[in-house]
Amino acid sequence: MPGKKPQRKKKPVRKRPANTGPGLPTRLIRRIPPMAVIHAAIVILVAGFGVVGLATVDGYVKSLDDFRARHLKLVDLPGWCPAEMVEHLQSLPESFGNKPMHDTQLVKHIAGRYEHDPWVRAVRSVQADFPDTVSITLELRRPAYAVEKKTGGYILVDRESVVLPAQYARWSQTANPLKFVWGVRLNPPRAAGWQWNDSALHAGIETLEVIAGRPSLAKRLGITGADVKNFDGAINSGASEINIIASRNCTILWGRAPSTKRFGEIPAKEKLDYLEKILKTCPDPKGMKINARFAGAGGGIIMTNN
């Protein structure tokens, strides 16, 4: 019609794909109801405040005077441990008292004190038991042998020949029978807690331990100790290096240490079997010298003072 302007046609608007392009985050957020966003934010804030609050309360409670180390508990001590030894172990960490239980250095400090003590073979665990107790589990060294000194008297060692700070006169009065080792030539270490590195001593202990592996045999023989004066043929190269002393004036000519690699040495099992055989025919070997060096060939018994 005259006088009317022609209307322009609108260009069609292109729609972006729903899963592509920079419009995706906006579209996703728009799909989330506003209240759900608010609720989620509130939950996150409350949880955060809760964690911070608990940590603050925990730190405050642990800093209270009630949460300080005041008591020491030795867990699972062996029955052979005498009262004076228990008292010694309880007095070791003398400087740990009244430290905060949550102190990270507390456990380390106490463990270090015990690890350097001659009586302690290993520290198994140190645990802080709130509110005020520290529990400790130890593996202790037990005196097993009394080694004769050149100057007289005895030094106590464990089965690994580690010297222990114990007096024979006191320890022998406990219910812990000790075996003896005579004839050790090298001097002991200057301080307790160190191993006595003497080959003759090691050989004597090794032999006594092998015999103790047959408790019935050791009991019937009444083993009291080992004489190692002739170790490595120091006195007589043709004689037994280790002599086992039994009760009732009985001596067992053992030979060399069980672990020796020298040619012709009879295995320890054959020697023990031979001793078993001797006791069957002679249950009371009083005053005898039992030669176990040649057990494979029948051995021999030498009567003394008869």
Coordinates of C-alpha atoms in Angstrom, one line a residue:
M1 CA 0.0 0.0 0.0
P2 CA 1.3 3.5 -0.7
G3 CA 2.7 5.4 2.3
K4 CA 3.7 2.2 4.3
K5 CA 7.4 1.2 4.6
P6 CA 8.2 -2.3 3.8
Q7 CA 9.0 -4.5 6.9
R8 CA 12.4 -6.0 7.1
K9 CA 12.6 -9.7 7.7
K10 CA 14.4 -10.7 10.9
K11 CA 17.4 -12.9 10.5
P12 CA 17.1 -16.3 12.1
V13 CA 19.1 -16.7 15.3
R14 CA 21.5 -19.7 15.4
K15 CA 21.3 -21.9 18.5
R16 CA 24.4 -23.3 19.9
P17 CA 24.4 -27.1 20.5
A18 CA 23.4 -27.8 24.1
N19 CA 26.7 -29.7 25.0
T20 CA 29.3 -27.5 23.3
G21 CA 30.8 -24.0 23.4
P22 CA 31.4 -21.5 26.1
G23 CA 27.7 -21.4 27.0
L24 CA 27.8 -24.8 28.7
P25 CA 28.7 -23.7 32.3
T26 CA 26.1 -21.0 32.3
R27 CA 23.4 -23.4 31.1
L28 CA 24.4 -26.0 33.7
I29 CA 24.3 -23.5 36.6
R30 CA 21.0 -22.3 35.5
R31 CA 19.6 -25.8 35.7
I32 CA 20.5 -26.0 39.5
P33 CA 17.8 -24.5 41.7
P34 CA 19.1 -21.6 43.7
M35 CA 18.0 -23.1 47.1
A36 CA 20.1 -26.2 46.5
V37 CA 23.2 -24.0 45.9
I38 CA 22.6 -22.2 49.2
H39 CA 22.0 -25.4 51.1
A40 CA 25.3 -26.9 49.8
A41 CA 27.2 -23.7 50.7
I42 CA 25.7 -23.8 54.2
V43 CA 26.7 -27.5 54.7
I44 CA 30.3 -26.9 53.5
L45 CA 30.6 -23.9 55.9
V46 CA 29.2 -25.8 58.8
A47 CA 31.5 -28.8 58.1
G48 CA 34.6 -26.5 57.9
F49 CA 33.7 -24.7 61.1
G50 CA 33.2 -28.2 62.7
V51 CA 36.6 -29.4 61.7
V52 CA 38.4 -26.3 62.9
G53 CA 36.4 -26.3 66.1
L54 CA 37.2 -30.0 66.9
A55 CA 40.9 -29.4 66.2
T56 CA 40.9 -26.3 68.5
V57 CA 39.1 -28.2 71.3
D58 CA 41.4 -31.2 70.9
G59 CA 44.5 -29.0 71.2
Y60 CA 43.0 -27.2 74.2
V61 CA 42.1 -30.4 76.0
K62 CA 45.5 -32.0 75.4
S63 CA 47.2 -28.9 76.7
L64 CA 45.4 -29.2 80.0
D65 CA 47.4 -30.2 83.1
D66 CA 45.6 -33.6 83.2
F67 CA 47.1 -34.6 79.9
R68 CA 50.7 -34.8 80.9
A69 CA 53.0 -37.8 81.2
R70 CA 53.1 -38.8 84.9
H71 CA 53.1 -42.6 84.9
L72 CA 55.2 -45.3 83.3
K73 CA 53.8 -48.8 82.6
L74 CA 56.1 -51.7 81.6
V75 CA 54.0 -54.2 79.6
D76 CA 54.5 -58.0 79.6
L77 CA 57.8 -58.2 81.6
P78 CA 59.1 -61.7 81.7
G79 CA 58.6 -63.7 84.9
W80 CA 62.4 -64.1 85.5
C81 CA 62.9 -60.3 85.8
P82 CA 63.8 -59.6 89.5
A83 CA 62.4 -56.7 91.5
E84 CA 65.6 -54.6 91.4
M85 CA 65.7 -54.9 87.6
V86 CA 62.1 -53.7 87.3
E87 CA 63.0 -50.8 89.5
H88 CA 65.9 -49.9 87.3
L89 CA 63.8 -50.1 84.1
Q90 CA 61.1 -47.9 85.6
S91 CA 63.7 -45.2 86.6
L92 CA 65.3 -44.9 83.2
P93 CA 63.4 -42.1 81.6
E94 CA 63.7 -39.9 84.6
S95 CA 63.3 -36.6 82.7
F96 CA 60.0 -37.5 80.8
G97 CA 57.7 -36.6 83.7
N98 CA 55.1 -33.8 83.2
K99 CA 55.7 -33.5 79.5
P100 CA 52.5 -33.0 77.4
M101 CA 51.1 -36.3 76.2
H102 CA 50.7 -35.0 72.6
D103 CA 54.4 -33.9 72.4
T104 CA 55.8 -35.7 69.3
Q105 CA 59.2 -35.9 71.0
L106 CA 57.9 -37.7 74.1
V107 CA 57.8 -41.2 72.6
K108 CA 61.1 -40.7 70.7
H109 CA 62.8 -39.5 73.9
I110 CA 61.6 -42.5 76.0
A111 CA 62.5 -45.0 73.3
G112 CA 66.0 -43.6 73.0
R113 CA 66.5 -43.9 76.8
Y114 CA 65.7 -47.6 76.7
E115 CA 67.5 -48.5 73.4
H116 CA 70.8 -47.5 75.1
D117 CA 70.4 -49.5 78.2
P118 CA 72.4 -52.8 78.4
W119 CA 69.5 -54.8 79.7
V120 CA 67.3 -53.9 76.7
R121 CA 67.7 -56.0 73.5
A122 CA 65.0 -54.2 71.6
V123 CA 62.2 -51.6 72.2
R124 CA 59.0 -53.2 70.8
S125 CA 56.6 -50.3 71.3
V126 CA 56.1 -47.0 73.2
Q127 CA 52.6 -45.9 73.4
A128 CA 51.0 -42.7 74.9
D129 CA 47.9 -43.9 76.8
F130 CA 45.8 -40.8 77.7
P131 CA 45.4 -39.1 80.0
D132 CA 48.8 -39.5 81.7
T133 CA 50.4 -42.9 81.2
V134 CA 53.2 -44.1 78.8
S135 CA 53.1 -47.9 78.1
I136 CA 56.4 -49.6 77.0
T137 CA 57.0 -53.1 75.7
L138 CA 60.6 -54.3 75.8
E139 CA 62.6 -57.3 74.8
L140 CA 65.2 -57.8 77.6
R141 CA 68.5 -59.6 77.8
R142 CA 68.6 -62.4 80.3
P143 CA 71.8 -63.5 82.0
A144 CA 72.5 -67.0 80.9
Y145 CA 76.2 -67.6 81.6
A146 CA 78.7 -66.7 84.2
V147 CA 82.2 -66.3 82.7
E148 CA 85.1 -66.7 85.0
K149 CA 87.5 -63.7 85.1
K150 CA 91.3 -64.1 85.2
T151 CA 91.4 -62.1 88.4
G152 CA 88.6 -64.2 90.0
G153 CA 84.9 -63.8 90.2
Y154 CA 82.4 -64.0 87.3
I155 CA 80.9 -61.7 84.6
L156 CA 77.4 -62.3 83.5
V157 CA 76.5 -62.5 79.8
D158 CA 73.5 -63.4 77.7
R159 CA 73.3 -66.1 75.0
E160 CA 74.8 -63.6 72.5
S161 CA 77.8 -63.1 74.9
V162 CA 76.7 -59.5 75.6
V163 CA 78.0 -58.3 79.0
L164 CA 75.3 -57.4 81.5
P165 CA 75.5 -55.1 84.5
A166 CA 74.7 -57.8 87.1
Q167 CA 76.6 -59.2 90.1
Y168 CA 76.9 -63.0 90.2
A169 CA 76.4 -63.1 93.9
R170 CA 73.0 -61.4 93.7
W171 CA 71.8 -63.0 90.5
S172 CA 72.7 -66.6 91.6
Q173 CA 70.2 -66.1 94.5
T174 CA 67.3 -65.7 92.0
A175 CA 65.4 -68.6 90.4
N176 CA 67.6 -68.4 87.3
P177 CA 70.2 -71.1 87.0
L178 CA 73.3 -70.0 85.2
K179 CA 75.8 -72.1 83.3
F180 CA 79.5 -71.4 83.7
V181 CA 82.3 -70.9 81.1
W182 CA 85.9 -71.4 82.3
G183 CA 89.2 -70.6 80.6
V184 CA 88.3 -67.5 78.5
R185 CA 91.6 -65.8 77.6
L186 CA 90.6 -62.3 76.3
N187 CA 89.5 -59.6 78.7
P188 CA 85.9 -58.5 78.7
P189 CA 84.8 -55.1 77.2
R190 CA 85.1 -52.2 79.5
A191 CA 81.4 -51.4 79.6
A192 CA 78.2 -53.5 79.9
G193 CA 76.1 -53.7 76.8
W194 CA 78.9 -54.7 74.5
Q195 CA 79.6 -58.2 73.1
W196 CA 82.5 -60.1 74.6
N197 CA 84.3 -61.0 71.3
D198 CA 86.3 -64.1 72.4
S199 CA 86.2 -67.1 70.1
A200 CA 86.6 -69.6 72.9
L201 CA 83.7 -68.0 74.8
H202 CA 81.5 -68.1 71.7
A203 CA 82.4 -71.8 71.1
G204 CA 81.6 -72.7 74.7
I205 CA 78.2 -71.0 74.6
E206 CA 77.4 -72.5 71.3
T207 CA 78.1 -76.0 72.6
L208 CA 76.1 -75.5 75.8
E209 CA 73.2 -74.1 73.7
V210 CA 73.2 -77.2 71.4
I211 CA 73.1 -79.6 74.5
A212 CA 70.3 -77.5 76.0
G213 CA 68.4 -78.1 72.8
R214 CA 67.7 -81.6 74.3
P215 CA 66.3 -80.6 77.7
S216 CA 65.9 -84.1 78.9
L217 CA 69.5 -85.1 78.2
A218 CA 70.9 -81.9 79.7
K219 CA 68.8 -82.4 82.8
R220 CA 69.9 -86.0 83.3
L221 CA 73.5 -85.1 82.8
G222 CA 73.3 -82.1 85.1
I223 CA 75.3 -79.8 82.9
T224 CA 77.0 -77.1 84.8
G225 CA 79.2 -75.4 82.2
A226 CA 82.0 -75.6 79.6
D227 CA 85.8 -75.5 80.0
V228 CA 87.4 -73.8 77.0
K229 CA 91.0 -73.5 78.2
N230 CA 92.2 -75.8 75.4
F231 CA 90.3 -74.0 72.6
D232 CA 92.1 -74.1 69.3
G233 CA 94.6 -76.5 70.9
A234 CA 96.1 -73.8 73.2
I235 CA 97.4 -76.4 75.7
N236 CA 97.3 -79.7 73.8
S237 CA 96.5 -79.8 70.0
G238 CA 95.6 -83.5 70.2
A239 CA 93.1 -83.1 73.1
S240 CA 89.4 -82.0 73.2
E241 CA 89.1 -78.3 72.7
I242 CA 85.8 -78.0 74.7
N243 CA 85.0 -80.1 77.8
I244 CA 81.5 -80.1 79.2
I245 CA 81.3 -80.3 82.9
A246 CA 78.4 -82.3 84.3
S247 CA 77.3 -83.1 87.9
R248 CA 78.8 -85.9 90.0
N249 CA 82.3 -85.3 88.7
C250 CA 81.4 -86.3 85.1
T251 CA 83.2 -84.7 82.1
I252 CA 82.2 -84.9 78.5
L253 CA 85.1 -84.6 76.0
W254 CA 83.1 -82.8 73.3
G255 CA 85.8 -81.9 70.8
R256 CA 85.3 -78.7 68.7
A257 CA 82.4 -76.2 68.5
P258 CA 79.3 -77.6 66.6
S259 CA 79.8 -75.0 63.9
T260 CA 83.4 -75.9 63.1
K261 CA 84.2 -76.8 59.5
R262 CA 87.3 -78.8 60.2
F263 CA 87.5 -82.1 58.5
G264 CA 86.7 -85.2 60.6
E265 CA 84.6 -83.4 63.2
I266 CA 81.5 -85.5 64.1
P267 CA 78.2 -83.6 63.7
A268 CA 76.6 -82.5 67.0
K269 CA 73.5 -84.7 66.5
E270 CA 75.7 -87.8 66.5
K271 CA 77.4 -86.7 69.7
L272 CA 74.1 -86.1 71.4
D273 CA 72.7 -89.4 70.2
Y274 CA 75.8 -91.1 71.6
L275 CA 75.3 -89.4 75.0
E276 CA 71.7 -90.6 75.0
K277 CA 73.0 -94.2 74.4
I278 CA 75.5 -93.9 77.2
L279 CA 72.9 -92.8 79.7
K280 CA 70.7 -95.8 78.8
T281 CA 73.4 -98.2 79.8
C282 CA 74.8 -96.1 82.6
P283 CA 72.2 -93.7 84.1
D284 CA 74.6 -92.4 86.7
P285 CA 77.9 -91.6 85.1
K286 CA 79.6 -90.6 88.3
G287 CA 83.4 -89.9 88.0
M288 CA 83.4 -90.7 84.3
K289 CA 85.0 -89.0 81.3
I290 CA 82.7 -89.6 78.3
N291 CA 84.5 -89.2 75.0
A292 CA 82.0 -87.9 72.4
R293 CA 84.7 -86.8 69.9
F294 CA 84.5 -90.1 68.1
A295 CA 80.9 -90.9 68.5
G296 CA 80.6 -92.3 65.0
A297 CA 83.2 -94.9 65.8
G298 CA 81.6 -95.8 69.1
G299 CA 83.3 -93.3 71.4
G300 CA 84.6 -94.4 74.7
I301 CA 84.3 -94.1 78.5
I302 CA 87.3 -93.6 80.7
M303 CA 86.8 -94.3 84.4
T304 CA 88.5 -92.0 86.8
N305 CA 89.2 -92.5 90.5
N306 CA 87.7 -96.0 90.3

